[in-house]
mmCIF file of C-alpha atoms in Angstrom:
data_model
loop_
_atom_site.group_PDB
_atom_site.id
_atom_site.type_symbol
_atom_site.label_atom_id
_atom_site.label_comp_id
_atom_site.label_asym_id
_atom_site.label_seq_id
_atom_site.Cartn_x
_atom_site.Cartn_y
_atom_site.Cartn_z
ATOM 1 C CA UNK A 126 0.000 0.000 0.000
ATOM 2 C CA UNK A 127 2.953 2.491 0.585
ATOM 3 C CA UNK A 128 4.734 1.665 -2.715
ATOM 4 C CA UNK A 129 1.107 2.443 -3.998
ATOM 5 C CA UNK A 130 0.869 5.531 -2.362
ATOM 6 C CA UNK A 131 4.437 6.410 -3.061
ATOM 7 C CA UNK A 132 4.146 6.062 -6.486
ATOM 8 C CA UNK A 133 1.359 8.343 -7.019
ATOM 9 C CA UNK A 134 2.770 10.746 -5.571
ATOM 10 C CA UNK A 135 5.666 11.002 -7.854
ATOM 11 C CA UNK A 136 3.139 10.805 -10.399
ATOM 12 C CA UNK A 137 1.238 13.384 -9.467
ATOM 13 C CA UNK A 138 4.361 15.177 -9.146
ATOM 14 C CA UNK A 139 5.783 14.501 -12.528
ATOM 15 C CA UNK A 140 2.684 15.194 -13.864
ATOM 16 C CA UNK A 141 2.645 18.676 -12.345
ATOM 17 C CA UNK A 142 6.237 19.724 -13.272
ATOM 18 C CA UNK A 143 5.284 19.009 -17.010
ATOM 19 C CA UNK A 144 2.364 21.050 -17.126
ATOM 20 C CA UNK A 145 2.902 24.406 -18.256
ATOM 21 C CA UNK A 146 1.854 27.459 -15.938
ATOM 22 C CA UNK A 147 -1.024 29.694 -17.258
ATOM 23 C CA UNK A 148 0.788 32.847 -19.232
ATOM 24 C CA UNK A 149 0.889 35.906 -17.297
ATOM 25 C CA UNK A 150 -0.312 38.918 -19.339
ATOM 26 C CA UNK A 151 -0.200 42.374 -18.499
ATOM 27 C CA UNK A 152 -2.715 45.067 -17.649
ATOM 28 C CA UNK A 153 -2.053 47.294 -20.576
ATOM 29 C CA UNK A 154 0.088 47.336 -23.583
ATOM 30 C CA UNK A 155 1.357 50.245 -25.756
ATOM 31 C CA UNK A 156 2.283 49.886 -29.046
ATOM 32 C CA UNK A 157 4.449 52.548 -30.977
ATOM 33 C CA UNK A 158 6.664 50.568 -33.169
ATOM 34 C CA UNK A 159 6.439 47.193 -34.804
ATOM 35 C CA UNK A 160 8.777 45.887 -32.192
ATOM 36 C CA UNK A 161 6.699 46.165 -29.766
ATOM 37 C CA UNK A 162 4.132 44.318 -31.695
ATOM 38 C CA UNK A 163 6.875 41.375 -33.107
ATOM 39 C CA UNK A 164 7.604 40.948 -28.862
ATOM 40 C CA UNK A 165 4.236 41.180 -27.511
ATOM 41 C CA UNK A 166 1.969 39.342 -30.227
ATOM 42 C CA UNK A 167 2.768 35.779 -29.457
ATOM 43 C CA UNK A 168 2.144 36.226 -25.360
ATOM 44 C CA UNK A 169 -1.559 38.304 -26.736
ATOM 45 C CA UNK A 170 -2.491 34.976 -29.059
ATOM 46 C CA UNK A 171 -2.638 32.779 -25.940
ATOM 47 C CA UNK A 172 -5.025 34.791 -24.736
ATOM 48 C CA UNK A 173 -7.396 34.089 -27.170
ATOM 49 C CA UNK A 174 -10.780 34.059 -24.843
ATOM 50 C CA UNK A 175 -12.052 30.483 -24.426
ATOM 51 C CA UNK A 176 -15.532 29.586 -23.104
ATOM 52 C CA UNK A 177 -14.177 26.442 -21.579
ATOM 53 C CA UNK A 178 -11.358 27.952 -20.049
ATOM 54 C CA UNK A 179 -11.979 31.742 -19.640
ATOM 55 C CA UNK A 180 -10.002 33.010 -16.892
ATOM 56 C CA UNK A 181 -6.982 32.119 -19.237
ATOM 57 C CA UNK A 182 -7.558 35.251 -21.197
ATOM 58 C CA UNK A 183 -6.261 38.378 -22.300
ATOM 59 C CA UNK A 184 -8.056 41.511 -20.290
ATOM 60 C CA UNK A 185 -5.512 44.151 -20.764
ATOM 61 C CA UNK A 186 -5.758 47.765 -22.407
ATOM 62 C CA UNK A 187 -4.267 47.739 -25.801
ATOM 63 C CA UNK A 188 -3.454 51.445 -27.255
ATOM 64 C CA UNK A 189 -1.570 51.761 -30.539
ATOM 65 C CA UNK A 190 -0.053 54.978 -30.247
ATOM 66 C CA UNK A 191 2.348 57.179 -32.489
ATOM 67 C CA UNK A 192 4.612 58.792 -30.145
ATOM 68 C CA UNK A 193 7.633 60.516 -32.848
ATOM 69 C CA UNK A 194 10.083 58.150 -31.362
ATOM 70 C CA UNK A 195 10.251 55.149 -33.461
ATOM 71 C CA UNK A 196 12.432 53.676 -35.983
ATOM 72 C CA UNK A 197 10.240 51.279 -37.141
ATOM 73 C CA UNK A 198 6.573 52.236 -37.639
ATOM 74 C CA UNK A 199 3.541 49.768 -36.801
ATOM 75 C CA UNK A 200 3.256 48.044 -40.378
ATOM 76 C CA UNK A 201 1.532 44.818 -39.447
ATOM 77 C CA UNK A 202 -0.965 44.508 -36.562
ATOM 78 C CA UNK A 203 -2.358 40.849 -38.037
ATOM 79 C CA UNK A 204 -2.582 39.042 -35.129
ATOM 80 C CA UNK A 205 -5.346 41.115 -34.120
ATOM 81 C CA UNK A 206 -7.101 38.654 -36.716
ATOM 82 C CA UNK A 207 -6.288 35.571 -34.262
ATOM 83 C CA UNK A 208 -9.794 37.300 -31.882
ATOM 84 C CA UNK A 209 -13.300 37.135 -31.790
ATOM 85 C CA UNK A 210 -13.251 39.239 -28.769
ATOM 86 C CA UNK A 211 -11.558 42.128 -27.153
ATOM 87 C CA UNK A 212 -12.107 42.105 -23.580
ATOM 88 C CA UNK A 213 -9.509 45.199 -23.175
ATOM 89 C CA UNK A 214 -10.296 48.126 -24.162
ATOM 90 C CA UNK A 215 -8.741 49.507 -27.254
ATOM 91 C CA UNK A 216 -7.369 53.059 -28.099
ATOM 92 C CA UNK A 217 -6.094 53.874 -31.567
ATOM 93 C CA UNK A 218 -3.995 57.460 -31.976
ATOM 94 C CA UNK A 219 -2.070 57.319 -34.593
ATOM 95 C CA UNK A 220 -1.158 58.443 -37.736
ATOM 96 C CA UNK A 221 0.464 55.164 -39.257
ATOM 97 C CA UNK A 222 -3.265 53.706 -39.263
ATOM 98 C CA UNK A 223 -4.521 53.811 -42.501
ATOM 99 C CA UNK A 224 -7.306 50.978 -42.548
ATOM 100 C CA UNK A 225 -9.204 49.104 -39.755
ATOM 101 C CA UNK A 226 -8.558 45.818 -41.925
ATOM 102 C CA UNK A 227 -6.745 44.576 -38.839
ATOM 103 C CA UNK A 228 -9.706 44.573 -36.635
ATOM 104 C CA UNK A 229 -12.286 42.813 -39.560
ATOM 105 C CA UNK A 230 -12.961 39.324 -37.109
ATOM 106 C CA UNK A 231 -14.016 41.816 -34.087
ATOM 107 C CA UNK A 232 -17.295 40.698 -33.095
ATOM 108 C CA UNK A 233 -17.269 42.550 -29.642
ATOM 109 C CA UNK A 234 -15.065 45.363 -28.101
ATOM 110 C CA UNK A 235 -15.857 44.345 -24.492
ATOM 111 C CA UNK A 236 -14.560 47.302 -22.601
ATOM 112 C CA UNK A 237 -14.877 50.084 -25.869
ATOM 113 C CA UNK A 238 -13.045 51.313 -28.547
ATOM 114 C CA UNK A 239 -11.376 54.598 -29.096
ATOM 115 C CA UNK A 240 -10.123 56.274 -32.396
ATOM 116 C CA UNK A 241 -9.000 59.949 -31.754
ATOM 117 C CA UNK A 242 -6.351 61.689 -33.994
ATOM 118 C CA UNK A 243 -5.901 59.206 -36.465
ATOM 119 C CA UNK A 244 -4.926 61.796 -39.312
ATOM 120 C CA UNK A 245 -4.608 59.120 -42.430
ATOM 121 C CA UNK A 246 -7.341 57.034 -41.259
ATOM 122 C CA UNK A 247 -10.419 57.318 -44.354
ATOM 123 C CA UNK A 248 -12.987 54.952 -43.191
ATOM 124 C CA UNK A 249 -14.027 52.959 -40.238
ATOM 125 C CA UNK A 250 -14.814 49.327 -41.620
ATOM 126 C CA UNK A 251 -15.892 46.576 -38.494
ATOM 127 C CA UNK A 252 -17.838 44.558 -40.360
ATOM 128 C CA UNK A 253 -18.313 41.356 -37.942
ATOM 129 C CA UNK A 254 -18.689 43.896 -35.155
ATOM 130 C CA UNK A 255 -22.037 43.212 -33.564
ATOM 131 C CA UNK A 256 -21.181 44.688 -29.797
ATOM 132 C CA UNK A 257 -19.275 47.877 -28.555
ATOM 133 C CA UNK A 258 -19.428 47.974 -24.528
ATOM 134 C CA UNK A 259 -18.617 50.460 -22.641
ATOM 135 C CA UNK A 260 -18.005 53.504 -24.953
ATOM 136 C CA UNK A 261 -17.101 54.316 -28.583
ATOM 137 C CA UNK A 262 -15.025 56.947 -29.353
ATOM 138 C CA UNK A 263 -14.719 58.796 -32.692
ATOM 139 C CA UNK A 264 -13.005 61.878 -32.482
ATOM 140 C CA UNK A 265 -11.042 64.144 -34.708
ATOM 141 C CA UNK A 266 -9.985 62.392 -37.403
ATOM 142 C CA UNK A 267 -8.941 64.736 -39.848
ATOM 143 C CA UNK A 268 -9.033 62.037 -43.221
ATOM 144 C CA UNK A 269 -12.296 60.085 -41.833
ATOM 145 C CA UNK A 270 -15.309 60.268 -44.493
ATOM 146 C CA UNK A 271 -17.494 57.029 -43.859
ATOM 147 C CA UNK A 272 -18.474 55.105 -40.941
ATOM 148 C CA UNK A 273 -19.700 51.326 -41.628
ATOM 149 C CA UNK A 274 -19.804 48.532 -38.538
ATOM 150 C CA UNK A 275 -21.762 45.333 -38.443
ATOM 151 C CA UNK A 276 -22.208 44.569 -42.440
ATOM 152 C CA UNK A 277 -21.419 40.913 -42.292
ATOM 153 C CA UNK A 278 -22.531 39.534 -38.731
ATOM 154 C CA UNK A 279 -23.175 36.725 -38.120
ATOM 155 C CA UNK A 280 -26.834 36.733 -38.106
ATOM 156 C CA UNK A 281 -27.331 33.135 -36.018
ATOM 157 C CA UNK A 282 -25.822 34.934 -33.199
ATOM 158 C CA UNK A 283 -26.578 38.593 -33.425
ATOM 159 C CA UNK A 284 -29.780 40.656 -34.525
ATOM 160 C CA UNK A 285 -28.894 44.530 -33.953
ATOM 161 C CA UNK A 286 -25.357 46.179 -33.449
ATOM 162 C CA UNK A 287 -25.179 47.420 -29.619
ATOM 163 C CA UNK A 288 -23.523 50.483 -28.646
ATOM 164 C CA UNK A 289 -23.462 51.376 -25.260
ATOM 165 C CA UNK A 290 -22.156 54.916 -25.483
ATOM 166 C CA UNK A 291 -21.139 56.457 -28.649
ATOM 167 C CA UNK A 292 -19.015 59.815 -28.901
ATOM 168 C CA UNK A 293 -18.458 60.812 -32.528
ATOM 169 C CA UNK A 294 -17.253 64.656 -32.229
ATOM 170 C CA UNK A 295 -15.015 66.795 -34.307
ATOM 171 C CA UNK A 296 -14.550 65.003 -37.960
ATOM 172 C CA UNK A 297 -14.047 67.769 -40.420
ATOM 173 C CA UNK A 298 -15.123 65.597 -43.507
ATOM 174 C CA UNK A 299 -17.096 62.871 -42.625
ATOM 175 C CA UNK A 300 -19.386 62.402 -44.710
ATOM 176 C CA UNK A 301 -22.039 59.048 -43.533
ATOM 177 C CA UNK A 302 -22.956 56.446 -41.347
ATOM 178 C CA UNK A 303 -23.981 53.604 -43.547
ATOM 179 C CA UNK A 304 -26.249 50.964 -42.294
ATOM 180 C CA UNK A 305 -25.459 47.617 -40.949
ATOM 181 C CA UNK A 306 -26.803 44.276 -41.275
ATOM 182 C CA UNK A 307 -28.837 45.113 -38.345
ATOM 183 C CA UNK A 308 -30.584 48.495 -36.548
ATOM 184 C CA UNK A 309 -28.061 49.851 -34.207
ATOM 185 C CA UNK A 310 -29.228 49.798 -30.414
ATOM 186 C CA UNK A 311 -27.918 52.442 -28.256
ATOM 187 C CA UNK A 312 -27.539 51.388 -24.462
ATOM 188 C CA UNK A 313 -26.512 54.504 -22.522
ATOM 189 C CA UNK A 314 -26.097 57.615 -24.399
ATOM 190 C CA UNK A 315 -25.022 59.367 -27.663
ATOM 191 C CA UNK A 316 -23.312 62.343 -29.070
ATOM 192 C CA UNK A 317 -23.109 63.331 -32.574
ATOM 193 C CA UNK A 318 -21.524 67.313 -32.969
ATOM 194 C CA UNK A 319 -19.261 68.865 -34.963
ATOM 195 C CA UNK A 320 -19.369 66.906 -37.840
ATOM 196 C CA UNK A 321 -20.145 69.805 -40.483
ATOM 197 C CA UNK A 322 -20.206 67.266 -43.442
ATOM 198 C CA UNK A 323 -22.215 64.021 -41.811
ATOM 199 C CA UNK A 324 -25.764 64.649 -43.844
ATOM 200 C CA UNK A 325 -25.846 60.480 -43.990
ATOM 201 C CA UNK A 326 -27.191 59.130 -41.070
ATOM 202 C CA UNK A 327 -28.997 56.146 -42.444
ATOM 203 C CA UNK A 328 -27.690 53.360 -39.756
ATOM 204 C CA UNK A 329 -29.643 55.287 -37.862
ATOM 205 C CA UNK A 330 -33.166 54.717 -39.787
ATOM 206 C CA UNK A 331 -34.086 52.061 -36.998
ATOM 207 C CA UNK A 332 -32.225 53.037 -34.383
ATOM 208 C CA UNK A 333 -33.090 51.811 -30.315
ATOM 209 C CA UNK A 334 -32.635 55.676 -28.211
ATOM 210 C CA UNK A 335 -30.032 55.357 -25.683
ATOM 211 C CA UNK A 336 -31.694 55.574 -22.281
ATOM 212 C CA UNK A 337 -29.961 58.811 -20.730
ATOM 213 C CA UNK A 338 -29.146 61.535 -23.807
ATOM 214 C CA UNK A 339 -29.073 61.761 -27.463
ATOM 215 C CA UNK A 340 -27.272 64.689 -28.554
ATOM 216 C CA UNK A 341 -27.317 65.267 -31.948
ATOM 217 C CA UNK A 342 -26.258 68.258 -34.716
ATOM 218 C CA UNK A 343 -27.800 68.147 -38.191
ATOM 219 C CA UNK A 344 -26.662 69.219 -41.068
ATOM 220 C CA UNK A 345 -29.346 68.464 -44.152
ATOM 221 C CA UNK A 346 -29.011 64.917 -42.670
ATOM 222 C CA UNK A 347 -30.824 62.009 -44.290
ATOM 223 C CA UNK A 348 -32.048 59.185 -41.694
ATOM 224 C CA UNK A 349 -34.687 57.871 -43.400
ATOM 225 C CA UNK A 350 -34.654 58.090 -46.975
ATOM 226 C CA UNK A 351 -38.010 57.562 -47.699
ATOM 227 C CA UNK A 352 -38.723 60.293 -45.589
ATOM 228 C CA UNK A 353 -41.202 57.896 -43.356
ATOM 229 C CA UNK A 354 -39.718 55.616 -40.289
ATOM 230 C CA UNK A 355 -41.468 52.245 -41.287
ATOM 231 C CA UNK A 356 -40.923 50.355 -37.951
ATOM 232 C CA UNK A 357 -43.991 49.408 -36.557
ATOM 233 C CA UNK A 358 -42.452 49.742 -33.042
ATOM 234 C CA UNK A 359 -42.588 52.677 -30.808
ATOM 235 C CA UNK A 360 -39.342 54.920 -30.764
ATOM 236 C CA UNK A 361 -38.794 55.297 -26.317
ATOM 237 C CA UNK A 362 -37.055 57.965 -25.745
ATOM 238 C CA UNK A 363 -34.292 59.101 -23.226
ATOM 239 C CA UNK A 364 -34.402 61.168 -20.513
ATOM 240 C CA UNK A 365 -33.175 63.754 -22.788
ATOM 241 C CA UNK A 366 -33.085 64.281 -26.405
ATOM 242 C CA UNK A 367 -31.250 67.500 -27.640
ATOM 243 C CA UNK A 368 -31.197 68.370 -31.745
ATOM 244 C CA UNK A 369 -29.677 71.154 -33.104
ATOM 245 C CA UNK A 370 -30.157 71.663 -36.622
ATOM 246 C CA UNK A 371 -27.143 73.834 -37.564
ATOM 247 C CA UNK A 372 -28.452 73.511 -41.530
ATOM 248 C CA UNK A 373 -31.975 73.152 -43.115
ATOM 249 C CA UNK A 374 -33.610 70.715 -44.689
ATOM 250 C CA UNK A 375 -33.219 67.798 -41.812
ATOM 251 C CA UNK A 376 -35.240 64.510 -42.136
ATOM 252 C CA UNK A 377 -37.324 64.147 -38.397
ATOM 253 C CA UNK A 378 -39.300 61.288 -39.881
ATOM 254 C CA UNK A 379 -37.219 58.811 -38.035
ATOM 255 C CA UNK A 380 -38.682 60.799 -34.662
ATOM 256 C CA UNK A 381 -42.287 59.929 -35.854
ATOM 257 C CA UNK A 382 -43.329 57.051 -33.062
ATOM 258 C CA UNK A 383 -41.561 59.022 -30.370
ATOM 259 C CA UNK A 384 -42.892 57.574 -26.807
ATOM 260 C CA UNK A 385 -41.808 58.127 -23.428
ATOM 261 C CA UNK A 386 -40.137 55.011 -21.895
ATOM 262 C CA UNK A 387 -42.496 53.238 -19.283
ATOM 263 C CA UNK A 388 -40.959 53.144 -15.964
ATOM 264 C CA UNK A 389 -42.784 51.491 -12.689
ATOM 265 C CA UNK A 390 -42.578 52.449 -8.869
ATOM 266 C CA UNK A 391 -42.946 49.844 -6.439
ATOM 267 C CA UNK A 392 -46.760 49.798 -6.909
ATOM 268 C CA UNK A 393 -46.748 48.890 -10.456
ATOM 269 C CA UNK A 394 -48.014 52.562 -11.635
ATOM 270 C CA UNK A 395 -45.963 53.812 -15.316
ATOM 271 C CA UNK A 396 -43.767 57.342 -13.647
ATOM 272 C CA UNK A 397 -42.133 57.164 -17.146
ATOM 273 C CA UNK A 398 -41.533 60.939 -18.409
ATOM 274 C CA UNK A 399 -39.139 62.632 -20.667
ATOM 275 C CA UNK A 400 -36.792 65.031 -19.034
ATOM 276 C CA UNK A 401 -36.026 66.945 -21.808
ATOM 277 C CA UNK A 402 -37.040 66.529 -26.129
ATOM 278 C CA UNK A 403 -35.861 69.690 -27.672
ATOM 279 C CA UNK A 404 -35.193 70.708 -31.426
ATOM 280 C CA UNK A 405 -33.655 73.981 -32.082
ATOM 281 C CA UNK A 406 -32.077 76.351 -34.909
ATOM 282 C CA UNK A 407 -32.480 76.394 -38.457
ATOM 283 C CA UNK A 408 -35.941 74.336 -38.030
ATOM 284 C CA UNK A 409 -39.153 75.382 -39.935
ATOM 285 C CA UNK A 410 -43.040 73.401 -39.351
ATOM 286 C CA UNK A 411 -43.455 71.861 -42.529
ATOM 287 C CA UNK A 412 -40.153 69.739 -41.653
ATOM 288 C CA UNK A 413 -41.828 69.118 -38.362
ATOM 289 C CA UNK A 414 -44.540 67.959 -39.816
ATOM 290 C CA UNK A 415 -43.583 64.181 -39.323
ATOM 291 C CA UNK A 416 -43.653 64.845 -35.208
ATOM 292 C CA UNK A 417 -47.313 66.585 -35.271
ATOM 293 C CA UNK A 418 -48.964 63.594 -33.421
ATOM 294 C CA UNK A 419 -46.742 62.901 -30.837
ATOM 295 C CA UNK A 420 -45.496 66.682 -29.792
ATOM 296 C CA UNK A 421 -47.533 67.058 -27.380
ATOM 297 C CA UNK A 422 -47.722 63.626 -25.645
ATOM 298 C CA UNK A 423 -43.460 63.807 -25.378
ATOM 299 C CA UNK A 424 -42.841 67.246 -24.371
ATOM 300 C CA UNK A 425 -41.435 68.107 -27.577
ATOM 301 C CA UNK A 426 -39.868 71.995 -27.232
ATOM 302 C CA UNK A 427 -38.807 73.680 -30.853
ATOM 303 C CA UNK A 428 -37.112 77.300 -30.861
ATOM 304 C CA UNK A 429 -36.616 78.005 -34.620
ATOM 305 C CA UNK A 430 -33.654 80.765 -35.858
ATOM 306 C CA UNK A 431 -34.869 80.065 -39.468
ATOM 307 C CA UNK A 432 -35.840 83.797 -40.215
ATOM 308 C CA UNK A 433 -33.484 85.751 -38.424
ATOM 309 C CA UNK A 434 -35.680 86.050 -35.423
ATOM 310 C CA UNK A 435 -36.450 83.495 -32.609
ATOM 311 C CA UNK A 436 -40.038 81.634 -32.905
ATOM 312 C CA UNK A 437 -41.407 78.939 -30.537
ATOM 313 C CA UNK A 438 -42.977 76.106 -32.449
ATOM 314 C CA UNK A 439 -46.213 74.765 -30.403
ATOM 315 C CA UNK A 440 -47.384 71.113 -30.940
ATOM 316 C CA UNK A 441 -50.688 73.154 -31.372
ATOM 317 C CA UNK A 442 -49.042 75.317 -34.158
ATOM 318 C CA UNK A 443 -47.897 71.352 -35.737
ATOM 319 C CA UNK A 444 -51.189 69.929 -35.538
ATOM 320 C CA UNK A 445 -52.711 73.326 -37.029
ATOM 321 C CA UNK A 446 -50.412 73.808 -39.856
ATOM 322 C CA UNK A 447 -49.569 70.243 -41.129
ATOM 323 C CA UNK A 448 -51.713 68.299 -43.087
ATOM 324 C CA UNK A 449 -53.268 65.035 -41.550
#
């Protein structure tokens, strides 16, 4: 019985000593030259996330950065290919980015994406991209004209694109937003200013309101281009809802079904209400036509600088003026 004993315990121990330990990966990573990437790509793939084994997995920040330094810029970032899933969060600044081809298997950025001053970037292309957590970043990015995520998901698993909080601020020539495969649904909030050339907005045509703010310039934008939102669902609203139309001729059709988003006390009785739904600048009633029947009802507010002076648009003034 000892020799038994004995001998599984050397067992056990040569069985231990040949296992390998779990990698140990760090908390963020910073790449600036393809170095970096060459040394730290190999230790990233084996952490591949792995529903059987998922606490073996790469969590860690990634930010590809151009810092000035570097003898050797970032030319090949393909073992970004290797994932399905980002669990990091992941910042692009830099001006050896030309494409997102890198990023095309991406089906969710689990802690957000980033892409600020990326001066030779030209489009934003994440076509398996079905889920951005956290937030998603798009700021001034001097070259970027089109915006197009979620084209070729993989429609047994996913049926919208998710964005939990979208900031897309300060690109001089964008120009759209083209749809996905699926509507996009916003989680938390989302801000779209500064954009002077972003009159394509038709992702949006379907769009699920973020629950806390939409904040949103226009500029002659198309949503909908048949001029009439065709989902037969109700739009629910956020808490807040600013639009400033900084040009005319805006499409509001997509704001048609507006509704304020039911929300129960303890009792079971609806307190929904809608903190704020306001439209203002170069607005006029026959664009507002669309809104007429659900003004009132949402708390809809219009100041209109169309003429030179400041008018208040009533939902009264809507239902008077517009045909039915």
């Amino acid at each position: 019985m000892r020799i038994l004993l004995a001998f599984c315990v050397i067992a056990l121990f040569i069985f231990s000593a040949c296992e390998e330990p779990a990698p140990i990966f760090p908390d963020e990573v910073i790449l600036s030259c393809q170095e970096d990437v060459d040394s730290i790509a190999p230790l990233l793939i084996q952490g591949i996330f792995d529903e059987r084994n998922p606490d073996n997995a790469f969590r860690g920040n990634v930010t590809i950065l151009s810092d000035g330094s570097c003898g050797s810029p970032i030319t090949n970032l393909s073992f970004f290919s290797e994932f399905r899933f980002l669990l990091g969060s992941l910042t692009i600044n830099s001006d050896e980015i030309f494409n997102l081809e890198f990023l095309s298997t991406i089906e969710q950025f689990r802690s957000g994406i980033s892409i600020i001053g990326c001066s030779n970037l030209r489009t934003i292309n994440l076509p398996q991209c079905a889920e951005i957590e956290d937030f998603f970043v798009v700021i001034d990015n001097d070259l970027l004209e089109d915006i197009q995520i979620g084209q070729e998901q993989n429609e047994e698993l996913y049926d919208e694109l998710f964005i939990d909080s979208l900031v897309l601020v300060d690109n001089p020539i964008l120009e759209a937003w083209r749809p996905s495969l699926n509507r996009v649904n916003f989680g938390r909030a989302a801000r779209i200013v500064e954009n002077p050339f972003l009159t394509d907005l038709t992702a949006l045509s379907n769009l699920s309101m973020p629950r806390n703010t939409m904040d949103l310039q226009l500029y002659s934008t198309t949503v909908n281009e048949s001029g009439e939102n065709m989902d037969p669902d109700s739009l629910l609203m956020p808490a807040s809802t600013f639009i400033d139309a900084i040009r005319p001729d805006n499409d509001y059709s997509w704001l048609s079904k507006a509704k304020i988003t039911p929300r129960f006390d303890d009792e079971g009785i609806d307190i929904g209400t809608i903190a704020d739904f306001s439209i203002s600048g170069a607005v006029t009633i026959p664009e507002l036509c669309p809104l007429a029947s659900i003004a009132d009802t949402t708390g809809l507010e219009v100041v209109s600088t169309s003429f030179g002076t400041m008018m208040i648009i009533t939902p009264e003034m809507l239902v008077d003026e517009c045909p039915e």
